[in-house]
Tab-separated table of C-alpha atoms in Angstrom:
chain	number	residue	atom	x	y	z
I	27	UNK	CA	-5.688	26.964	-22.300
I	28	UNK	CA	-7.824	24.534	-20.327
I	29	UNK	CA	-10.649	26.128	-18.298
I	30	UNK	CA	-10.540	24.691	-14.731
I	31	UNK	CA	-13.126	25.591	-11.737
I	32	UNK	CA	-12.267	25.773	-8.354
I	33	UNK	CA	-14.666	24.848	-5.946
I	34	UNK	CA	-13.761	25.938	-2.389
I	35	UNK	CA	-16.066	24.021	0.504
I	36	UNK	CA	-13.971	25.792	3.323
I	37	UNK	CA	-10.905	23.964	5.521
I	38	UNK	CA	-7.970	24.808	6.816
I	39	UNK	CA	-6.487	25.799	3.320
I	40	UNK	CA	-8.606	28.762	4.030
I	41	UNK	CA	-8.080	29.754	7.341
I	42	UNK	CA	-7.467	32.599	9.201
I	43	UNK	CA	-6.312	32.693	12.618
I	44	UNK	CA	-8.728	34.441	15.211
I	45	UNK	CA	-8.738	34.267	19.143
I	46	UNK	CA	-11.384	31.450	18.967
I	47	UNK	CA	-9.135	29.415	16.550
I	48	UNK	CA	-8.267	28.818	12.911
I	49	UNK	CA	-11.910	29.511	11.020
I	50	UNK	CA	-12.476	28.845	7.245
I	51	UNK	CA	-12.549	32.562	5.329
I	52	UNK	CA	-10.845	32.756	2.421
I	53	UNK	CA	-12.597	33.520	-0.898
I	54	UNK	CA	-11.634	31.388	-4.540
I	55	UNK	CA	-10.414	34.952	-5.762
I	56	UNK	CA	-8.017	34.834	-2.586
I	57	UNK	CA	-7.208	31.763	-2.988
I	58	UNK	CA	-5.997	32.017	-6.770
I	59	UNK	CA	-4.704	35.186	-5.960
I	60	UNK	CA	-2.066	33.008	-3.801
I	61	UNK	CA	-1.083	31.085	-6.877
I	62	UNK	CA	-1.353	33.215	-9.756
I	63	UNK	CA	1.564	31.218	-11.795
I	64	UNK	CA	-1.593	28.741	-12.639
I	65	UNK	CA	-2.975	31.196	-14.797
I	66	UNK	CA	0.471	30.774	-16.687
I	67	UNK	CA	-0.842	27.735	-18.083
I	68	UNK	CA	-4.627	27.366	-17.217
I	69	UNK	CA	-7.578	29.258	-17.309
I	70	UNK	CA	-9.344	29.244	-13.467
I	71	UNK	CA	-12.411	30.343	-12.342
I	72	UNK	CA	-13.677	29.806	-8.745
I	73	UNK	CA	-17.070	29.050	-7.008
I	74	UNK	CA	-17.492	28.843	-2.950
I	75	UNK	CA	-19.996	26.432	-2.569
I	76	UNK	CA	-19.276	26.207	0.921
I	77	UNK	CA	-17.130	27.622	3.871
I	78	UNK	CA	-16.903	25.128	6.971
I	79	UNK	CA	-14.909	23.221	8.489
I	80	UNK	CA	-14.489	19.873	6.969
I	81	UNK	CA	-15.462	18.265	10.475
I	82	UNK	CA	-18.920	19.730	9.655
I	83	UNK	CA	-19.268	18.251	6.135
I	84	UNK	CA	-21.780	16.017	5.992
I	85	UNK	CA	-23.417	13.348	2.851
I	86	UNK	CA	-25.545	16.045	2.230
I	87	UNK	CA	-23.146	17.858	1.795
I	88	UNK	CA	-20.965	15.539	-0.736
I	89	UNK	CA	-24.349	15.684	-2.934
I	90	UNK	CA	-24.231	19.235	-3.541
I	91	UNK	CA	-20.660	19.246	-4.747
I	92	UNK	CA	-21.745	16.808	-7.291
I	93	UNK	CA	-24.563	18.795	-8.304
I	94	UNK	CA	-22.541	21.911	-8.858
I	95	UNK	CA	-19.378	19.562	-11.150
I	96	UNK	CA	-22.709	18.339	-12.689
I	97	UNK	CA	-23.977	22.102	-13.396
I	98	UNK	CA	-20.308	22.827	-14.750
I	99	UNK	CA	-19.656	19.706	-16.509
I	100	UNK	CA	-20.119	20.965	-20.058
I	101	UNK	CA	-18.385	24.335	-19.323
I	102	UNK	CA	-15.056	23.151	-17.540
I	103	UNK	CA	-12.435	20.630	-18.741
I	104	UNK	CA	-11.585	19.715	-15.270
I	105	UNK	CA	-12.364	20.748	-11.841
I	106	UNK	CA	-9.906	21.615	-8.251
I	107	UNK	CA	-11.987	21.274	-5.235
I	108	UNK	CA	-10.234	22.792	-1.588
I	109	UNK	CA	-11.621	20.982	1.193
I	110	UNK	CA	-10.253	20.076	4.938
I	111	UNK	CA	-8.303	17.261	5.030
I	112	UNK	CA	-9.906	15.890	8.474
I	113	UNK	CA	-12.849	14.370	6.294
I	114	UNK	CA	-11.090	14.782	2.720
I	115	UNK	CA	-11.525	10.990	2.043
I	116	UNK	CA	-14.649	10.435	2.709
I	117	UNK	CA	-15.414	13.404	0.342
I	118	UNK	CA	-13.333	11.745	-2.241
I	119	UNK	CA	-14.924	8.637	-1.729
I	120	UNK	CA	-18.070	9.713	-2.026
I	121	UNK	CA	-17.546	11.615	-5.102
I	122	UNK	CA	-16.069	8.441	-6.655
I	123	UNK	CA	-19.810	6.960	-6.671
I	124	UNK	CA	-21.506	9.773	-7.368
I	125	UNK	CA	-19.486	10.912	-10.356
I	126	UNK	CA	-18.681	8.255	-12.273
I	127	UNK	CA	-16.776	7.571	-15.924
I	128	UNK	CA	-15.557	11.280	-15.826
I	129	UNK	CA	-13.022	11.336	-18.389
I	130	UNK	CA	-12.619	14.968	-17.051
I	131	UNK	CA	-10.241	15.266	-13.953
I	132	UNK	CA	-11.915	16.078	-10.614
I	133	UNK	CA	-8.997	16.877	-8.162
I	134	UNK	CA	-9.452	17.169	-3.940
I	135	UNK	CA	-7.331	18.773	-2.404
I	136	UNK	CA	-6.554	20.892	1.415
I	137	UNK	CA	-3.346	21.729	3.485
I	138	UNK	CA	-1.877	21.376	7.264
I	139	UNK	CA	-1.816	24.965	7.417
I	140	UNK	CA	-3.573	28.095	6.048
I	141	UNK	CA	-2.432	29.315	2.845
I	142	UNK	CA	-2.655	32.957	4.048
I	143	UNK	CA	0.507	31.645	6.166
I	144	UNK	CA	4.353	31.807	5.594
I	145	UNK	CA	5.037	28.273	6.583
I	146	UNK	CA	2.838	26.223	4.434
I	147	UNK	CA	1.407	23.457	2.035
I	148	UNK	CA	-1.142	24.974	0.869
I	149	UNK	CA	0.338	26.723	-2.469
I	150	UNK	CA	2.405	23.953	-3.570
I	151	UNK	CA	-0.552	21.385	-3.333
I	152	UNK	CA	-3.158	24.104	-5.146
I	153	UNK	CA	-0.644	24.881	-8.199
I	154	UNK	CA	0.017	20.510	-8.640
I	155	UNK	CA	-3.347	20.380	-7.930
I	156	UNK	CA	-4.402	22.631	-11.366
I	157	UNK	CA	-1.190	20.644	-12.961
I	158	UNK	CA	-2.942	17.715	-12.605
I	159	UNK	CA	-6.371	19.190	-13.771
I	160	UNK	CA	-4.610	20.316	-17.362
I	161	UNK	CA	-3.126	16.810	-17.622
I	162	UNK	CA	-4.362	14.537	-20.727
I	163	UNK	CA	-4.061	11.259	-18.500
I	164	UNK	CA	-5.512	12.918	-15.500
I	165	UNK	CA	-9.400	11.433	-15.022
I	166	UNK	CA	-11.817	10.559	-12.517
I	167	UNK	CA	-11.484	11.670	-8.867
I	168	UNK	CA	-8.189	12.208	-7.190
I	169	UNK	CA	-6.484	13.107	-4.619
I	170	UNK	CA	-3.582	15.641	-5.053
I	171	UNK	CA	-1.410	16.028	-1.868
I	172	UNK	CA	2.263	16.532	-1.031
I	173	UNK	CA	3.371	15.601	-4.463
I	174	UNK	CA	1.063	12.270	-4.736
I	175	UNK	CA	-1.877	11.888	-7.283
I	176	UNK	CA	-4.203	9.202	-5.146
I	177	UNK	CA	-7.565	7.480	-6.314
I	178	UNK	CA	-10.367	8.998	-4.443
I	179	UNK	CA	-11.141	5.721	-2.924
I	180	UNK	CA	-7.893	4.805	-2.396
I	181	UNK	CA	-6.779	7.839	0.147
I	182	UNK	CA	-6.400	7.969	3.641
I	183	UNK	CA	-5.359	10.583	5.909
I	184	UNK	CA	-2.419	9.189	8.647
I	185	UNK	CA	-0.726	11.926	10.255
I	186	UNK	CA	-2.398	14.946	12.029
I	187	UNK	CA	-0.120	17.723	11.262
I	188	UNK	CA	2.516	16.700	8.512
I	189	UNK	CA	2.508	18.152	4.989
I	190	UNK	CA	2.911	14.209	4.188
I	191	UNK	CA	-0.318	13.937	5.237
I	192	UNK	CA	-2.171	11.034	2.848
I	193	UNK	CA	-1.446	8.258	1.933
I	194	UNK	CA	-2.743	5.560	-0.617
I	195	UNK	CA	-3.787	2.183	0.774
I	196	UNK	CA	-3.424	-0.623	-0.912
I	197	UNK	CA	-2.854	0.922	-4.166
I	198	UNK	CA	0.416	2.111	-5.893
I	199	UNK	CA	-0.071	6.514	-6.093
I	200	UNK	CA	-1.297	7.077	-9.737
I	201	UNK	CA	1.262	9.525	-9.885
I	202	UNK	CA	3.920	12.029	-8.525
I	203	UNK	CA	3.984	15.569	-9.177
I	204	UNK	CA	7.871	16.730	-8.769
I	205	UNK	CA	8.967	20.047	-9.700
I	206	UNK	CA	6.007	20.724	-11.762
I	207	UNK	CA	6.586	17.501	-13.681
I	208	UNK	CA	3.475	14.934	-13.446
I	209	UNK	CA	5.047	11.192	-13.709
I	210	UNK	CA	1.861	8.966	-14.275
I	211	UNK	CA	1.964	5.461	-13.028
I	212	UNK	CA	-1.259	4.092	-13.541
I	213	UNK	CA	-3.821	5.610	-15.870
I	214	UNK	CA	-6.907	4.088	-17.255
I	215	UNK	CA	-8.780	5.047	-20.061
I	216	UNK	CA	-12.628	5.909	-19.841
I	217	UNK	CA	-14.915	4.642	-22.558
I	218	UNK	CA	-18.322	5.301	-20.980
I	219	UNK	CA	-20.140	8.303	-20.407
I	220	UNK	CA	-20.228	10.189	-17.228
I	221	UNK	CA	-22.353	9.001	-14.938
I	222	UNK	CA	-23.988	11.421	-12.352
I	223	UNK	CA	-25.694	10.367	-8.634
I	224	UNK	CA	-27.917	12.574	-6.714
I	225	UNK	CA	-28.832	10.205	-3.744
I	226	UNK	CA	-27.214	8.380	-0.641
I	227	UNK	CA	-28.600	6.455	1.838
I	228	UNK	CA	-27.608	8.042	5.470
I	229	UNK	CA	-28.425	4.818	7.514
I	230	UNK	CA	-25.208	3.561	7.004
I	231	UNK	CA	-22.409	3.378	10.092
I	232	UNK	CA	-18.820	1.805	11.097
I	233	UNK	CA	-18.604	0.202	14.507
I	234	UNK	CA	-14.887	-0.248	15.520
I	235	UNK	CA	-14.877	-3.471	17.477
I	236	UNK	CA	-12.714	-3.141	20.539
I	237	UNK	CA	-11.792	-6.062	23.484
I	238	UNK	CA	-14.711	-6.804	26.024
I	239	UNK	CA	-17.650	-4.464	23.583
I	240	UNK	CA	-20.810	-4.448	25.489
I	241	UNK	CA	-23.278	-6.468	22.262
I	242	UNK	CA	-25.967	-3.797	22.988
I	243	UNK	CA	-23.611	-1.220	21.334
I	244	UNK	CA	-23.848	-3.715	18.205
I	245	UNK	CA	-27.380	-3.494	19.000
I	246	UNK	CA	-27.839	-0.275	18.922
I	247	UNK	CA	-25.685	0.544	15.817
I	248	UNK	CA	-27.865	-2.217	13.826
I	249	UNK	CA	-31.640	-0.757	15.313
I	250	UNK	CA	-30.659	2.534	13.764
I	251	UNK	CA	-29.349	1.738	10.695
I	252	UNK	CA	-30.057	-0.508	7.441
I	253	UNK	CA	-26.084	-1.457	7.280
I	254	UNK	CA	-23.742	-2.040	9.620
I	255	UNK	CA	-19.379	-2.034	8.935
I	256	UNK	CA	-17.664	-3.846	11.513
I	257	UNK	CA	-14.279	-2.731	11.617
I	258	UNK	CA	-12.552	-5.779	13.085
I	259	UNK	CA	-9.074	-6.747	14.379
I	260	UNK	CA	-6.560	-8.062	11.763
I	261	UNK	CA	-7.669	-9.953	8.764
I	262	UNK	CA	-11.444	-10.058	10.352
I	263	UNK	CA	-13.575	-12.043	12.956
I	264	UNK	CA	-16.476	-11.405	15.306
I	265	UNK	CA	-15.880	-12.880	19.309
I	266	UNK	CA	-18.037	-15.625	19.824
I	267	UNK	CA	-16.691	-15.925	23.871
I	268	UNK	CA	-20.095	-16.041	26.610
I	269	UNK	CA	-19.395	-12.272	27.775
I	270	UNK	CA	-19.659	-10.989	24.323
I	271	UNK	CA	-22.562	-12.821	22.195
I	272	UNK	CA	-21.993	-10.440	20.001
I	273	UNK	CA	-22.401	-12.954	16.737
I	274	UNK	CA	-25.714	-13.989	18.066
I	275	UNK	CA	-27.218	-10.407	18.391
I	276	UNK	CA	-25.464	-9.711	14.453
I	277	UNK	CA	-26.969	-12.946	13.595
I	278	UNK	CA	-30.790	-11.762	14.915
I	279	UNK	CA	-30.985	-8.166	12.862
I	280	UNK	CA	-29.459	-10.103	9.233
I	281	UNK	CA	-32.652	-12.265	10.149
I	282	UNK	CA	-34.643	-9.089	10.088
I	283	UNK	CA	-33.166	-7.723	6.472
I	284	UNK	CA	-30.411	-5.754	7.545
I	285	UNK	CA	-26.858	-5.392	5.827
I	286	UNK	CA	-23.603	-6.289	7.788
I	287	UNK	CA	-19.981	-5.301	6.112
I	288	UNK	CA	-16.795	-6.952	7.862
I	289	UNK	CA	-13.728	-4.891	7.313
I	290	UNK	CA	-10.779	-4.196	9.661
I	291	UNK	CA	-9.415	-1.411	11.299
I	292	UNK	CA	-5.686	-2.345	10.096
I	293	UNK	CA	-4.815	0.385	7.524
I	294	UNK	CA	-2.595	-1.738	5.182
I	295	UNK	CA	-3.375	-5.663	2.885
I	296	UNK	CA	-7.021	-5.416	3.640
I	297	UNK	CA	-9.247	-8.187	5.265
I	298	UNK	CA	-9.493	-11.914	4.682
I	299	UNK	CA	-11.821	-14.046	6.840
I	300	UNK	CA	-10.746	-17.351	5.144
I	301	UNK	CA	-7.344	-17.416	7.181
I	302	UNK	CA	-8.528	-18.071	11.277
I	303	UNK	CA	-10.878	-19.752	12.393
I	304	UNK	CA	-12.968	-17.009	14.815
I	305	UNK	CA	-13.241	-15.508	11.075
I	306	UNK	CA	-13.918	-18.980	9.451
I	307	UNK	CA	-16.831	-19.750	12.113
I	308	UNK	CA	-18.172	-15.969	10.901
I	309	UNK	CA	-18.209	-16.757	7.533
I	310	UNK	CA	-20.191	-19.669	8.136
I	311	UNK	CA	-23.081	-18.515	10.226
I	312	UNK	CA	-23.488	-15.123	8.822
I	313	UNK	CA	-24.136	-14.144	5.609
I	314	UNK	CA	-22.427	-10.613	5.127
I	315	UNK	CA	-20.461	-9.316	2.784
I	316	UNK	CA	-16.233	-8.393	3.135
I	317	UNK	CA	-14.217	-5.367	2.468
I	318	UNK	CA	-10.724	-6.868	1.308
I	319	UNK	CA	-8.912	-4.083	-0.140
I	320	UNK	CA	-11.436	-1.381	0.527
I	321	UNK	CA	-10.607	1.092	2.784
I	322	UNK	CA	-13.346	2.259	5.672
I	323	UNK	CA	-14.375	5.789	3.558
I	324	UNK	CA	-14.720	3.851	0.465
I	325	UNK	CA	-16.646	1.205	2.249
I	326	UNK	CA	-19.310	4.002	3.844
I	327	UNK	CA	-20.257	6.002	0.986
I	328	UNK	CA	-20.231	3.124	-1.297
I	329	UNK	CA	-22.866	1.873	1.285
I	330	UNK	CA	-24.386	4.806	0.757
I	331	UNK	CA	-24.582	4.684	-2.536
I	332	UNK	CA	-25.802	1.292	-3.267
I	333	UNK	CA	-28.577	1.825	-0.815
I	334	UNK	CA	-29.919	4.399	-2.350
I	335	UNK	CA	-30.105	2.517	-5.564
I	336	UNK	CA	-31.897	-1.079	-4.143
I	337	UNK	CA	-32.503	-3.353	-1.404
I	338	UNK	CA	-32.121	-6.744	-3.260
I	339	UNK	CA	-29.336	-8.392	-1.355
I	340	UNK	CA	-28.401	-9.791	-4.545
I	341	UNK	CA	-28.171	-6.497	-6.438
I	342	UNK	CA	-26.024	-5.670	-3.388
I	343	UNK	CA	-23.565	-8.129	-3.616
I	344	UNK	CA	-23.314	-7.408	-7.276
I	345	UNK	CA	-22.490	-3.604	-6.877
I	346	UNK	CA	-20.451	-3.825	-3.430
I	347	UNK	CA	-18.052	-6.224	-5.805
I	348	UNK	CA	-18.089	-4.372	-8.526
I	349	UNK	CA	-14.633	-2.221	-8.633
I	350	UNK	CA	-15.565	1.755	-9.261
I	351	UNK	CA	-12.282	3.995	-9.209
I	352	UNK	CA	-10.049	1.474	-7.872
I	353	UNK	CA	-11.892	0.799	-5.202
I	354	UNK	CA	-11.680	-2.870	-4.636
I	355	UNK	CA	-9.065	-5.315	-6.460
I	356	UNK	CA	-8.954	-8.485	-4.336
């Protein structure tokens, strides 16, 4: 049988309930021992790398669960990470750039409610979870959640509280998991070697544009950081009106080196700043680059990424365009 580790970072797949709240607690033993018809047709072993909320993850935090699949790499044939689902796909994201080419399956996954609890998701998406793991099309990182198998850059969370939690955007699920049977969609085959990461670049942040912004908020957000996401309305523009002059203070800090992304805050089809003209007179003044298809997670940590790698805007361009786990397909 395959070997498969499970990582546990914490979340509320691990809760318990005390008088101050739901806290992470739960061990990997406790949590396998909550499942133990995966050892029917895997062999698991568990690690807690971590026990916090996933509120409190942080990039630094992403790096050391790549260091410890890294550690394992050799030893495992695929690997089940539990984490909270409030931050779940930025974590997946992340992971998607700092693992890379893994022909072995590196699965994310959480619940709405503890798995210590009657009521719950948490079993059912733990035992597809290690289903997917064992599966000889199952690569690269995914998301396992309420049945769906969705590319780590490709998930998003959209409802607080219902086992139906994720979602993919703007991507077909790779697969469903139904009744224990894994229907694969979409599967690509990996010729190159794994690829390991050990570095991110923090100064990275999303501003959400909303009506009648203040510009020193896009001032500040720029001062403090060496990119800048603007998550814009629709298919994407910047106001240009007298009470904003928010494209002039943008224009002033890509004059002094720094990186702008324009994406949108519309969770479905992506940007496109050729169709309207506030988005036309953008694309004209300002030299930035554009999200499409990505979604905001994917567009951070690959940010992140590339940041730590260079600062040649040209070697930017190049690796912001270039599609890693189904990231962008414009």
């Amino acid at each position: 049988m395959k070997k498969i580790l499970l990582i546990t970072t914490g979340g509320t797949i691990a809760c318990i309930k005390t008088s101050s709240g739901l806290i992470p607690h739960a061990t990997p033993e406790e949590l396998l021992n909550e499942v133990e018809v995966v050892k029917t047709f895997c062999n698991p072993t568990g690690i807690n790398l971590m026990c916090i909320d996933s509120t409190d993850m942080l990039p630094s935090d992403w790096i050391k669960i790549a260091e410890c699949i890294k550690e394992n790499y050799d030893s495992y044939d695929g690997f089940v990470i539990c984490h909270g689902t409030d931050t779940l796909s930025y974590t997946a994201s992340a992971l998607s750039y700092l693992i890379q080419n893994s022909k072995k399956p590196i699965v994310l996954t959480g619940a709405q409610k503890p798995i210590s609890t009657d009521s719950t998701d948490a079993r059912n998406n733990l035992v597809d979870s290690f289903r997917y793991a064992v599966s000889d099309k199952a690569t690269g990182v995914v998301v396992v959640f309420d049945g769906k198998v969705i590319a780590g850059t490709k998930a998003q969370k959209i409802r607080s509280k219902s086992f139906n939690a994720f979602n993919s955007i703007n991507l077909p699920e790779l697969a469903k998991i139904v009744d224990g049977n894994i229907f694969q969609y979409i599967y690509q085959e990996i010729k190159e070697n794994v690829k390991f990461y050990n570095k991110l670049n923090e100064k990275v942040s999303i501003v959400t544009l909303t009506p009648g912004m203040n510009k020193n908020i896009i001032d500040a957000y720029f001062k403090e950081n060496d990119a800048v996401i603007v998550s814009s309305y629709g298919t994407g523009g910047i106001p240009n009106r007298d009470t904003y002059s928010i494209l002039g203070t943008i224009e002033y800090w890509l004059k002094q080196g720094k990186i702008l992304v324009m994406a949108t805050q519309v969770q479905q089809e992506g940007s496109d700043m050729s169709i309207y003209h506030v988005a036309l007179r953008t694309k004209e003044k300002l030299s930035f680059l554009e999200a499409f298809d990505m979604n905001l997670p994917s567009v951070l940590t690959k940010m992140m990424w590339i940041l730590s790698l260079t600062n040649d805007t040209n070697k930017i361009k190049e690796l912001f365009y270039t599609t890693i786990n189904y990231d962008i397909l414009y």
